[in-house]
């Protein structure tokens, strides 16, 4: 557990921030570093011919307040390992306090045994991050808030929806009768929170196994009203965009006026980019928690808006470092 | 971690089942014992004048396969402590394997930090049950399935909705245009599952802070259609029945034909019984995971149907004891 | 484990002291706060209708040197839980160092298996306090000093007898042939220490099962001399005052001149106040480790002297906070 | 934690007992083995020139129910290490269940911080035994019963006083007005229990620092009556016999008729044998929890009676092995 | 820790063996299963579009004695994760005992900090395997024997050199003046053991940084004699075959008659197959701890001899399962 | 895990260094203290008649940055215990950070199971040091570098060969054709490093069981050339000097010109001093990681050169204390 010290209101309570970037999302790590006016600490990450990873820190991290930034997006297992090995290296180097900064945490959807004889891989993620040496963690928009309880170490679980709300409020000025719709019932509550913040009604898409027509097929129902309205279609992440495609088709069939897709984590597995570019979407609003390859950005073209979480993460790192409240940032 | 042994298909792999009942729900413990044709093991639970609890086992539990049954309902903290002390007593007595059987697990709603500077009390529950000595746990209809990941020990997390579905299917025969409605968006997905199993549509009640009219007040919206329909109003637990009251009023206002209330855990804090008895409900269907005091049963009268989870828990204990699949019970 | 820092002789080594009071003994917490000239930190403790506790800190405790004050007296299990939940809340909020300040620790008498198949509840207490998140603990006059070994975390185990000795020395001036008597043989050694400090002889009361006269009854013998002497009757805590009553009767029968009752922890379960008020006691000397309800204070009237441990705990908190020796306070 | 299995009343629930003797008390280990009609398992204990210990088991202990017998008497640290290394060897060899059988546990008197800045070495003992690999422990007459709470693993803490009582009852037939006296106030309660079992009164010796006459000297007082009586002088262990000598002198001065010394653990550090042989003792009754060197036995001559705890430990090992109650042995 | 039971000499002490194969080395897993006449247990390993792995067991593993076979060869991080997730799934499914069978353990060469600020990734491997749920492990020819000490759980660390020796002894019949040479000084001791077993002398290749000629280049020296001899060039694993190439060139330059390459783990990263096929090697003797792709086998042609470790692992699994000595297999 | 703080380049980040010396190597501890211009902190180590150790700190260590210096040389088990008890005392006294400084770590050769059914005592050492309370450790020239992976806490593992190299380089000026020879193949790699640093060739001594001539006898072979050369015979430690004697005889027989013996840890068990003094050695170069008794120093006379590691350990303690890089000391 982290040990801090505080002697007065205006002084830093830990040493200089030391930021390490893994290779999962270098642009975001760089943007956080710029926000903090702090260079990324030097480290070599070696790729041996036998597929093993090697790490070597350029300077000692003894007694420092260290932040390791890694998005555990594709290649997922490589990225997780890179993170774990860097965490262990820092621990063995007697770092003062180690915080794993995880803009996107993989395996968040494997969070319960909803059928027998399956794993809870998200708990394994938490266990590994702790056993490797993290004292704290930071992350954004977990698939379920309960994942915080999988960790024994303290953490800051943030949301990018504050940032998105600000952007969407601009767009709302030109919309008529906007309505928030969630692609999945598991996201209903956060859909409601979003709708509440921007002052619109809520509708929900319900997916149901089609027992009569055959195994494996699913039918979508709309619960609520979208006819003639401008829809904000909401989710936490978009993977292959299969559900999104079905949702958009349903919404169009139900008479939606326009559809704006809003989500935090741009997983965008194939053929997501193809699907999204062919759908009748007005705008695709997402963030940079996961690095979006240039080629996909190009495919999605001008419809794509990527909001940066770097100022958010940078500010939270600063406050954690100085022992100041994070909740206050959001008037909480 | 549990250690088992198996020598063939038809023999028991652990010693005789040894069942212990704490004092939280003696009727259910008795019913489980009857299902298993196994007496409850003798133990004294002493209440000292200084408010402390004492425990003494009548016989040794050395090497036995022990199941401790406790509903952590009101008085919550007393019941939790009784459980923890009995678990520790059994561990110190060198019991072979200890399973905490928790038909109702308290503090399930404190499962995430949805605002800063609050606890995750459900994780504390898991930690205490483990530190006291449980090797495994069993429970029913957790507030969120993710709570499984709070435990480091393996567990069987069951649902009473299989039992409820069978009962409701009988009732459906006399209903016209039935519809499932959930009182809370957080329960939307399980509402969908229920509706899918009984083949009805789904509607949802959305609660929203009324920012304009004043602090703290909330407004309810119905998402979906209930006009002229027989409603099955669904939740996992009913506490003071405040939300239920509001929901019933809304459903009536929206033209529902009849309303049947369905939930698993009958917390029924005051003034739940008063509220429920005065509401225009056709039937109140719940289970015995929490003991319902006679006085409240009387107040709710003939509208109340209490289905027993004893056969379910008894069968799962038997299968756990014999090292047989629990999933198979549900064709999973 | 706590990590401290020291840069010179006269500066504080941790941040500002942050004191939290649970609801077990608000007067004592307030007195400690006044001693330290430090306000109690704001926190809400919520009581939900379902008997669950909620906690919310008003301000962030990030990196602070936190002290949580709770007497785990009646209602014992509620008070323990309140403590545990507050500890966890502070840990999850990334507090710098957390010390549980426990003027009275419940379950101290369940400290060994003196018969088979019973718990060691005091060890469970220690395990729970650690698992909830305390880095250190402080307490007063444990039932047995060995309870320190139940904790894996460091602690300061203090005694209020230093305070009591000062008070008693005043009284001694007016006594003739004073003698210290303990109510229980398990307290004999600490009775000797007390007698040594005030320079009086020691007598002991021995309790023995009366096998001849019937099951369960006990006979008291006096070992030593009290005839014509002023007796200081000593114990660590007084619960129902049953043993005290018997002891006083025996001492009177053996010719004691006067009897002054001395003990640290005023558990005072019913009918202690009735019993004590009707006994021929000259004075009842105790402390405020447990809050004594106004109604009981009234019943005990002017005979009752309550010495405050607030300056002792306040000073120890200060020294712990500044990394100075606690032992030095007692010339040790 | 131990995992057992039970299939019926008359069958063994673990594999064959596998007994290992360390070198601390080979006679006792041999006697236990004879009681159990079970050979001691072969193991080499090597003493390397560099003072290190080596261990090699003759046969595999895979899956066996193993008992390691070691008295941690002089040479204390060697004997502790021999035990720890053998425990680890068995754990790494995948033994099924490992029980440390400790007729005498060293460092029992370092059980609390009765002054600042001292260790609690008994807790360190417990921690090391657990970290080396013991699943359970067995021991006899701990210096304080609370030491059970230092262990996280279950244990059987036994007493040799049952055996001693049977022997003393024979002697009582020839005594007039027998009285039990304890050498130390910390042993008062167990003295009372002993007196209760044999039906005699109790007197106590109180030791007190002599503040007036000089630093470090102590004065002894007798609390109670011994004049003209046959005294049973009781303690848990005798180390240098310094306290015993003083006690005997006091008792003689107070007019005791005869003195019989009774204790469990024959530590007998120099010059205990010299002192004891020169004291006017009628009989010295002790046990074989610690091996008494032949030379000391000779010096103490016919006054010495050594009762064996082998049948007690053997029977408890058997019951632990078979999953039967140990408490029942003592009608508890 | 594993808990076993044994009732007699000839009966199995655990339930039926349950073998699970991960996807790292299906041929070897199949061969082990055939050796044990035991089918591989059914499990689905799913590859989601977002690069995550899913696992589902076909049947319950409750109380079974489970063995999970995985070679953590390329793709290393995927294979490790597959193993960890399967281990966790089995633990959550209440498996009786879980043994991770790891014919090849990745990251074995990252076993110490031979320079500052680097990881000990092999320790991380051990920690993760334990945290995921393994009770025991099995592996072959660790890079350093000391890696056993990285695990807290017991394990069987085997060697394939027993198998290789038998094969080489055949070849020796046709060799003149054979000599064992190791490619690396760190392997010198195991080279000596091998030479001892087959009765040949030993020579060593010493690699040294060339400080004069430039940074990073290395020079090879031969310590010992190979002129006119048939060389057995020995290592534990061959990665890119860079060192092997240099060694072969040196040996040829020093007048070796023929060179047979012998190693256990066929990592064979590119361009190993190219290099090896072009070297003047008489035979390449290795094992199937790592699956060698068909394409590489073809490239190496008839020079390649792959000995199977399946009978060795199968027999050790059988003995572990039945609680019999593994050491005895090797007359140890 | 260590918690540090850093506010700028030139200020100390922890409190004043507090050095404690156990009794294993007081001269070295004193020399470290002189290097650091810091007195050794006062502590009493008591030896009770019953062979137990007592510890009492003179002053409080609350919040201090503590270093405990102990060489675990002969008497090994006493010295280990003294260390463990002092570590625990400091932990219970709420020390800020505790580093165990172990110039010589016993049991380093028991680092793997090279045969079945033996311990890995070095892992037990690591476990005990951690359980007693060390947050970090420092040590010199471990028998195998992999022992670092036995610890879960971070450590600084140093080598005295930097110091020795400087000394040897002086000697080299007067040598002709110097060659480094290692006594054991397990030390080959470090022999190569040493040879590389001083720019000489390497030869190796290979020990082999003599199967033909009888059980237990071993034959030595020289691999490489020493004829007419000045030999530097290298090892990490010298125990009884048996291997050294054989090596010297072989080297002389092979025509070595002169032999200088070089090793770090002077275990020097009997009859090492006799053997070494009678061997034709030019110089014996070692260090003071282990205290060499005056009597042995005299026996070895002027041939003996003891280099001090005090400046090395002192500097590393200083850098650890100030949070500066240790690796930089060696240009790493």
PDB file of C-alpha atoms in Angstrom, chain B residues 32 70 94 105 116 131 155 189-190 230 250 253 258 277 288 325 330:
ATOM      1  CA  UNK B  32     -31.997 -28.341   3.715  1.00  0.00           C
ATOM      2  CA  UNK B  70     -26.216 -18.614   7.407  1.00  0.00           C
ATOM      3  CA  UNK B  94      -9.211 -29.171  11.912  1.00  0.00           C
ATOM      4  CA  UNK B 105     -25.180 -12.261   1.225  1.00  0.00           C
ATOM      5  CA  UNK B 116     -15.164   8.773  -4.423  1.00  0.00           C
ATOM      6  CA  UNK B 131      -9.808 -15.021   6.604  1.00  0.00           C
ATOM      7  CA  UNK B 155     -17.830 -20.890  -5.059  1.00  0.00           C
ATOM      8  CA  UNK B 189     -30.249  -7.894 -18.368  1.00  0.00           C
ATOM      9  CA  UNK B 190     -31.604 -10.372 -15.882  1.00  0.00           C
ATOM     10  CA  UNK B 230     -50.532  -8.232 -17.024  1.00  0.00           C
ATOM     11  CA  UNK B 250     -46.375   4.339 -12.581  1.00  0.00           C
ATOM     12  CA  UNK B 253     -50.914   5.153 -14.416  1.00  0.00           C
ATOM     13  CA  UNK B 258     -52.533  -6.399 -13.209  1.00  0.00           C
ATOM     14  CA  UNK B 277     -50.060  -4.887   1.646  1.00  0.00           C
ATOM     15  CA  UNK B 288     -37.107 -18.215   1.710  1.00  0.00           C
ATOM     16  CA  UNK B 325     -21.172 -31.385 -11.586  1.00  0.00           C
ATOM     17  CA  UNK B 330     -29.346 -26.811 -15.159  1.00  0.00           C
TER      18      UNK B 330
END
